[in-house]
PDB file of C-alpha atoms in Angstrom:
ATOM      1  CA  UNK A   1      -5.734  19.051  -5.403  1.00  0.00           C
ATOM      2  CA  UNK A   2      -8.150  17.930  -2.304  1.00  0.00           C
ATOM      3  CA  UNK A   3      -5.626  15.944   0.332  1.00  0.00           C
ATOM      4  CA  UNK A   4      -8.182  13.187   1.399  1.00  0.00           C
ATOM      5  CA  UNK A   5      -4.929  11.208   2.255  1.00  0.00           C
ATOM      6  CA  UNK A   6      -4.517  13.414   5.476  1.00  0.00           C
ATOM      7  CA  UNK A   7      -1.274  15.486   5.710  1.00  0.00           C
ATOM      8  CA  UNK A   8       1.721  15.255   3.524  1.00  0.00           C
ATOM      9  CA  UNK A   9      -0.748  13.272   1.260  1.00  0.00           C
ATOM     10  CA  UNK A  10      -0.573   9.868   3.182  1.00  0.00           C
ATOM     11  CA  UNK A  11      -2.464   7.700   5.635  1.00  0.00           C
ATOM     12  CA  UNK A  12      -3.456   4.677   7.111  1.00  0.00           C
ATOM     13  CA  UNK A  13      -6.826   3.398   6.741  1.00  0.00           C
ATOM     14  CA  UNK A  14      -9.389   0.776   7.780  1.00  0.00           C
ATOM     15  CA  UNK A  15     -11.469   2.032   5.306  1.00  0.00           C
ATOM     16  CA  UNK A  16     -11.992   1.354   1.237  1.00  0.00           C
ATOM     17  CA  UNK A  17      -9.652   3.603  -0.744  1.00  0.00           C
ATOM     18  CA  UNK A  18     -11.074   6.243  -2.930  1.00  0.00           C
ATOM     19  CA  UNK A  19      -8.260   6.219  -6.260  1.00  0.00           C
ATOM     20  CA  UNK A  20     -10.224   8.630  -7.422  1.00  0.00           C
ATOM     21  CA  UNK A  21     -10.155  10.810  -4.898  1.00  0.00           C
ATOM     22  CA  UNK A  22      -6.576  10.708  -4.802  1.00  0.00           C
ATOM     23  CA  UNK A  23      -5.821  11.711  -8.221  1.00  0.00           C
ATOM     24  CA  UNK A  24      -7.055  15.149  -8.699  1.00  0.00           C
ATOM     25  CA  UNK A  25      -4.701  16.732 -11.389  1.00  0.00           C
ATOM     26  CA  UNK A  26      -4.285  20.427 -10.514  1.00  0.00           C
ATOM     27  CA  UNK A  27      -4.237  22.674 -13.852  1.00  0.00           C
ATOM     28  CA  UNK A  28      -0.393  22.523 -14.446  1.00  0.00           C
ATOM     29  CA  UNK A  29      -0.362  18.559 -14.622  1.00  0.00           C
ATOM     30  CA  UNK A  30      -0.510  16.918 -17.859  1.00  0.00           C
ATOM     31  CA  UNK A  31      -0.116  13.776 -15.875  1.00  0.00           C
ATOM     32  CA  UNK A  32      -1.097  11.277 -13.023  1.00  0.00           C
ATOM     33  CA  UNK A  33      -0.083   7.986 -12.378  1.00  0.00           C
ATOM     34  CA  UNK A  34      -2.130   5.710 -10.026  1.00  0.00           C
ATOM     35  CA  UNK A  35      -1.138   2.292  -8.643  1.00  0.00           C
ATOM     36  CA  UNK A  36      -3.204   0.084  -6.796  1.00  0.00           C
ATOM     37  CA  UNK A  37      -2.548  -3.182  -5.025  1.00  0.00           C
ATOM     38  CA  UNK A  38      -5.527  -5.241  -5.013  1.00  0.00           C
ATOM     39  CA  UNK A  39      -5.868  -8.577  -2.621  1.00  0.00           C
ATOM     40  CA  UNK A  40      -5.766 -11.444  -5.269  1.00  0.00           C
ATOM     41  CA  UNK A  41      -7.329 -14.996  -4.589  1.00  0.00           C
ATOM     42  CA  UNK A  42      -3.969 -17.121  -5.156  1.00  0.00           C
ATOM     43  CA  UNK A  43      -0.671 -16.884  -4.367  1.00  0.00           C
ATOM     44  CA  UNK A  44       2.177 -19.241  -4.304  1.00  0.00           C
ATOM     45  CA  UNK A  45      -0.144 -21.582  -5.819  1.00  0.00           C
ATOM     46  CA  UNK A  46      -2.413 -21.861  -2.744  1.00  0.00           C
ATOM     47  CA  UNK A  47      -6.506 -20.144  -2.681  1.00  0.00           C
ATOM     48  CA  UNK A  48      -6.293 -16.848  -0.481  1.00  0.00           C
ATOM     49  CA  UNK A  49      -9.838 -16.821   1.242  1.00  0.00           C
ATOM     50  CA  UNK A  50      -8.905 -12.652   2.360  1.00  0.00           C
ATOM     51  CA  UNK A  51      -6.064 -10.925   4.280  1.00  0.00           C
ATOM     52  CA  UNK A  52      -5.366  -9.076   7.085  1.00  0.00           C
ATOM     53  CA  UNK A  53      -3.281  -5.836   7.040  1.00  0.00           C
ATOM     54  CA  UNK A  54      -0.769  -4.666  10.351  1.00  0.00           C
ATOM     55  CA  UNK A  55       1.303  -1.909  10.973  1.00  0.00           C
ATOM     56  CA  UNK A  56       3.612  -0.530  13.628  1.00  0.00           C
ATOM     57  CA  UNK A  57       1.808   2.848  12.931  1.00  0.00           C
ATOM     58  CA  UNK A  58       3.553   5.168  14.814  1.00  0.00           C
ATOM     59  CA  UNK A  59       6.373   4.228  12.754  1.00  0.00           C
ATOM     60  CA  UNK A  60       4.675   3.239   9.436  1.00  0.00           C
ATOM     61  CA  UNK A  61       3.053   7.214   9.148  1.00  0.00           C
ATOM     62  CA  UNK A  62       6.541   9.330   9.247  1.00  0.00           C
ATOM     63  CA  UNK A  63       8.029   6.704   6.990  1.00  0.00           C
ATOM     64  CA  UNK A  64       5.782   6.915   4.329  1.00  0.00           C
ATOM     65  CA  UNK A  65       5.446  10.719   4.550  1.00  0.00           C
ATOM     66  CA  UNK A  66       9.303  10.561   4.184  1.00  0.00           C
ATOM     67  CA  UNK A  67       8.607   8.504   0.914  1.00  0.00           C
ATOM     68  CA  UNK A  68       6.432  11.271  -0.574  1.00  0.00           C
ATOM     69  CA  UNK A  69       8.673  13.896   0.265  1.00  0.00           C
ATOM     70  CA  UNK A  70      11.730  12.163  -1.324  1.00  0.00           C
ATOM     71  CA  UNK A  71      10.016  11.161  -4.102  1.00  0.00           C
ATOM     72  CA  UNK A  72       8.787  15.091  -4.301  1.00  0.00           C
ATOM     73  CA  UNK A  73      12.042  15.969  -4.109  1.00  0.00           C
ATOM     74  CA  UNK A  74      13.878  13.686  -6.947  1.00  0.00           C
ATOM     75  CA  UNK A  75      11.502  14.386  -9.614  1.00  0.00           C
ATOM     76  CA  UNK A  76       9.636  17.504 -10.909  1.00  0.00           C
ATOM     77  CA  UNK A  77       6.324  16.206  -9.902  1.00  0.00           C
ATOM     78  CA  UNK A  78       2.925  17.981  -8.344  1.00  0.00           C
ATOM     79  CA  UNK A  79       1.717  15.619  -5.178  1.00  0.00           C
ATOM     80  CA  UNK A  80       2.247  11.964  -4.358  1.00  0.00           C
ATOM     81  CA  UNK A  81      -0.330  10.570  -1.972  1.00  0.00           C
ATOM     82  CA  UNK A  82       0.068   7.425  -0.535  1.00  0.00           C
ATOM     83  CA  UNK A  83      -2.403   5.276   1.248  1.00  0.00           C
ATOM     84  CA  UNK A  84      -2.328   2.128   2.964  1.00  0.00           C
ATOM     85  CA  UNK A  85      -5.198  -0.128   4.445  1.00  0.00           C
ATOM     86  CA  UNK A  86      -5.068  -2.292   7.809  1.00  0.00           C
ATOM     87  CA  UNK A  87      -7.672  -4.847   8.871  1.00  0.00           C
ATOM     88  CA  UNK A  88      -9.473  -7.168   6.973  1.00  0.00           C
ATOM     89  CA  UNK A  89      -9.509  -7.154   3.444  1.00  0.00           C
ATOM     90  CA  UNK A  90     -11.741  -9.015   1.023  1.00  0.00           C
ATOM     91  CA  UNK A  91     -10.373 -10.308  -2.469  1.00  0.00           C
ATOM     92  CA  UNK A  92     -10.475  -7.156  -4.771  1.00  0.00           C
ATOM     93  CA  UNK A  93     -10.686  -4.789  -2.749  1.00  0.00           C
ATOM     94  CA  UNK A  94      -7.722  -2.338  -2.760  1.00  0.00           C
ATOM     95  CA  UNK A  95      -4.691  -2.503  -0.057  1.00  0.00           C
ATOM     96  CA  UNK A  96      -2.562   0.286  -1.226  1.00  0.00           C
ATOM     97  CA  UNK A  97      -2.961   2.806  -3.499  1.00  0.00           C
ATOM     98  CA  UNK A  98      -0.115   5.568  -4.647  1.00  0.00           C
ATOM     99  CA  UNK A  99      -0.900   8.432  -6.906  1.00  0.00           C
ATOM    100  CA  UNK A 100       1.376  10.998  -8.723  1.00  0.00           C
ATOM    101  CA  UNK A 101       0.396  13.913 -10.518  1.00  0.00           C
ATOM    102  CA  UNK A 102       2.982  15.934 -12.532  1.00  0.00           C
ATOM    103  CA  UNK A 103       2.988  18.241 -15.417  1.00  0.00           C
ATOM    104  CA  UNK A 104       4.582  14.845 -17.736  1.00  0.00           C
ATOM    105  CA  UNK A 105       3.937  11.601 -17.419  1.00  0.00           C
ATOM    106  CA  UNK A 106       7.348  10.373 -17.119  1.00  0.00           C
ATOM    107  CA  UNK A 107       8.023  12.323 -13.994  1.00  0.00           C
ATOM    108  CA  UNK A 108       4.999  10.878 -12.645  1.00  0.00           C
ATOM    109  CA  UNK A 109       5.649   6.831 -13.785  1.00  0.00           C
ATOM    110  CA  UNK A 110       9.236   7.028 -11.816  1.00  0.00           C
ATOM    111  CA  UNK A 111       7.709   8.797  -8.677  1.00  0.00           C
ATOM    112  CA  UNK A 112       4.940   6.268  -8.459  1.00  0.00           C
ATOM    113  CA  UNK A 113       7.481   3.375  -9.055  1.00  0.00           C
ATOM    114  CA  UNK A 114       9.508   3.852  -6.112  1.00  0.00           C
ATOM    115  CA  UNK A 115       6.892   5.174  -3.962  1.00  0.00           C
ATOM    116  CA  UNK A 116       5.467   1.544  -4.073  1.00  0.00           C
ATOM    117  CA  UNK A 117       8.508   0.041  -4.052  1.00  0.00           C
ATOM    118  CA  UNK A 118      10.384   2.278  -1.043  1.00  0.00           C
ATOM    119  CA  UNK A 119       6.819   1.651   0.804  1.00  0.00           C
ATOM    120  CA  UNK A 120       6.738  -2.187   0.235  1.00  0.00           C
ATOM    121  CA  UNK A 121      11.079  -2.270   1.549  1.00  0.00           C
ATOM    122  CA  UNK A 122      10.667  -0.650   4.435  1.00  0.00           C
ATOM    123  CA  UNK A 123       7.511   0.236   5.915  1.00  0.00           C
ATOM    124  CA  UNK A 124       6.553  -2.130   8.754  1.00  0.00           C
ATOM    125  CA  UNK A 125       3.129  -3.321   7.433  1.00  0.00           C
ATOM    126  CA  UNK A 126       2.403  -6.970   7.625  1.00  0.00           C
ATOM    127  CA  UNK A 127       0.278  -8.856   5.435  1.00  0.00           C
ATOM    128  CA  UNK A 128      -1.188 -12.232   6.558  1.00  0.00           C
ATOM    129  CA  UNK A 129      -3.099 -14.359   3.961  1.00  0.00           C
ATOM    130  CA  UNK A 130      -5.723 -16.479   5.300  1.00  0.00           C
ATOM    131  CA  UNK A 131      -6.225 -20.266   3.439  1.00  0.00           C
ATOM    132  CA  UNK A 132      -8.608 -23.180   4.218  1.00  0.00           C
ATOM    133  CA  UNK A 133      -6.017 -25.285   5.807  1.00  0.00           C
ATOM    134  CA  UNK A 134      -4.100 -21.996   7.715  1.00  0.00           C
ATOM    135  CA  UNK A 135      -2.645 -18.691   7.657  1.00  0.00           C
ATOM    136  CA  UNK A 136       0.391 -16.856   6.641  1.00  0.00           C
ATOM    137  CA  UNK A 137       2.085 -13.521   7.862  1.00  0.00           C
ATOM    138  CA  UNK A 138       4.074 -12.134   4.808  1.00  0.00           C
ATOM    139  CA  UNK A 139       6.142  -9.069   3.528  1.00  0.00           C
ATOM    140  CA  UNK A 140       7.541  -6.395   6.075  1.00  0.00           C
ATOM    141  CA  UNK A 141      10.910  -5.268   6.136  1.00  0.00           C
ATOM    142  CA  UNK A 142      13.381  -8.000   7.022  1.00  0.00           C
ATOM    143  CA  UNK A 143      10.640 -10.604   7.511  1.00  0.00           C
ATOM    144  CA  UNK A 144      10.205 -14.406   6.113  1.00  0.00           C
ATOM    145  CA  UNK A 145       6.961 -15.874   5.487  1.00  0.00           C
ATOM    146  CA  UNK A 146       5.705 -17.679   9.301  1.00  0.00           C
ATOM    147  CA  UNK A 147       2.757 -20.333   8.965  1.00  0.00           C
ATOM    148  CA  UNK A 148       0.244 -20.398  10.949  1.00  0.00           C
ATOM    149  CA  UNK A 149      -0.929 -23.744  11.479  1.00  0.00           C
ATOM    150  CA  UNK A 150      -4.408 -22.951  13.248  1.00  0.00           C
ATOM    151  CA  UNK A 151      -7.097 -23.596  11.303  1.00  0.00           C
ATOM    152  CA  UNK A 152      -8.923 -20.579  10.135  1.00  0.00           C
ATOM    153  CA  UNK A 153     -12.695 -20.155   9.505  1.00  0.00           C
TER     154      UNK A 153
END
């Protein structure tokens, strides 16, 4: 499998994800699971006009390599690539993308499940959703939605 994820299979990005790229099955896989959170134009009821992406990077990078490599290590499965964007994102285009190839698709569907779900606990990325009325940094370990009552543009 090509590692376009960088090292260990994960990286930070200000550029579009490539799912495809990601999830090359190598001969002994029979199968890959792919997840992909897309920027959505709603939430909580309120338009999103696009979102911006942080992360403590220096941080953010071992942590999510540690994901991969415990997730390689609880189930029998071939790679797990993880990718994350930062910066400006535009409603539908992919934020995060995780993608498991093993040689059965169960493997695979549990390693991708708490890849996401380890990465979206306790990886310090911030997400901050941009409205016509004002702004909102969400998600992060530990954090609490904080409005921002500037108006945006």
């Amino acid at each position: 499998m090509v590692d376009p994820a960088g090292p260990g299979g994960v990286r930070l990005t200000r550029a579009p994800i490539d799912a495809t790229a990601l999830s090359s099955p190598g001969g002994a896989d029979g199968g890959v699971c792919v997840f992909l959170g897309v920027v959505r134009n709603e939430s909580g009821g309120r338009p999103v006009r696009h979102l911006e992406y942080e992360a403590y990077e220096e941080m953010a990078l071992p942590m999510m390599e540690e994901i991969a490599r415990e997730a390689r290590g609880r189930w029998p499965v071939t790679e797990v690539r993880i990718v994350h964007r930062l910066g400006r994102l535009e409603i539908g285009e992919a934020s995060v993308a995780v993608a498991v190839t093993a040689p059965h698709r169960g493997a695979a569907f549990e390693a991708c499940r708490y890849a996401i779900d380890t990465l979206k606990a306790t990886v310090p990325i911030w997400k901050k959703e941009f409205y016509a009325d004002g702004a909102v940094w969400l998600e992060g370990p530990g954090s609490a939605p904080v409005e921002v009552t500037a108006r945006t543009t």
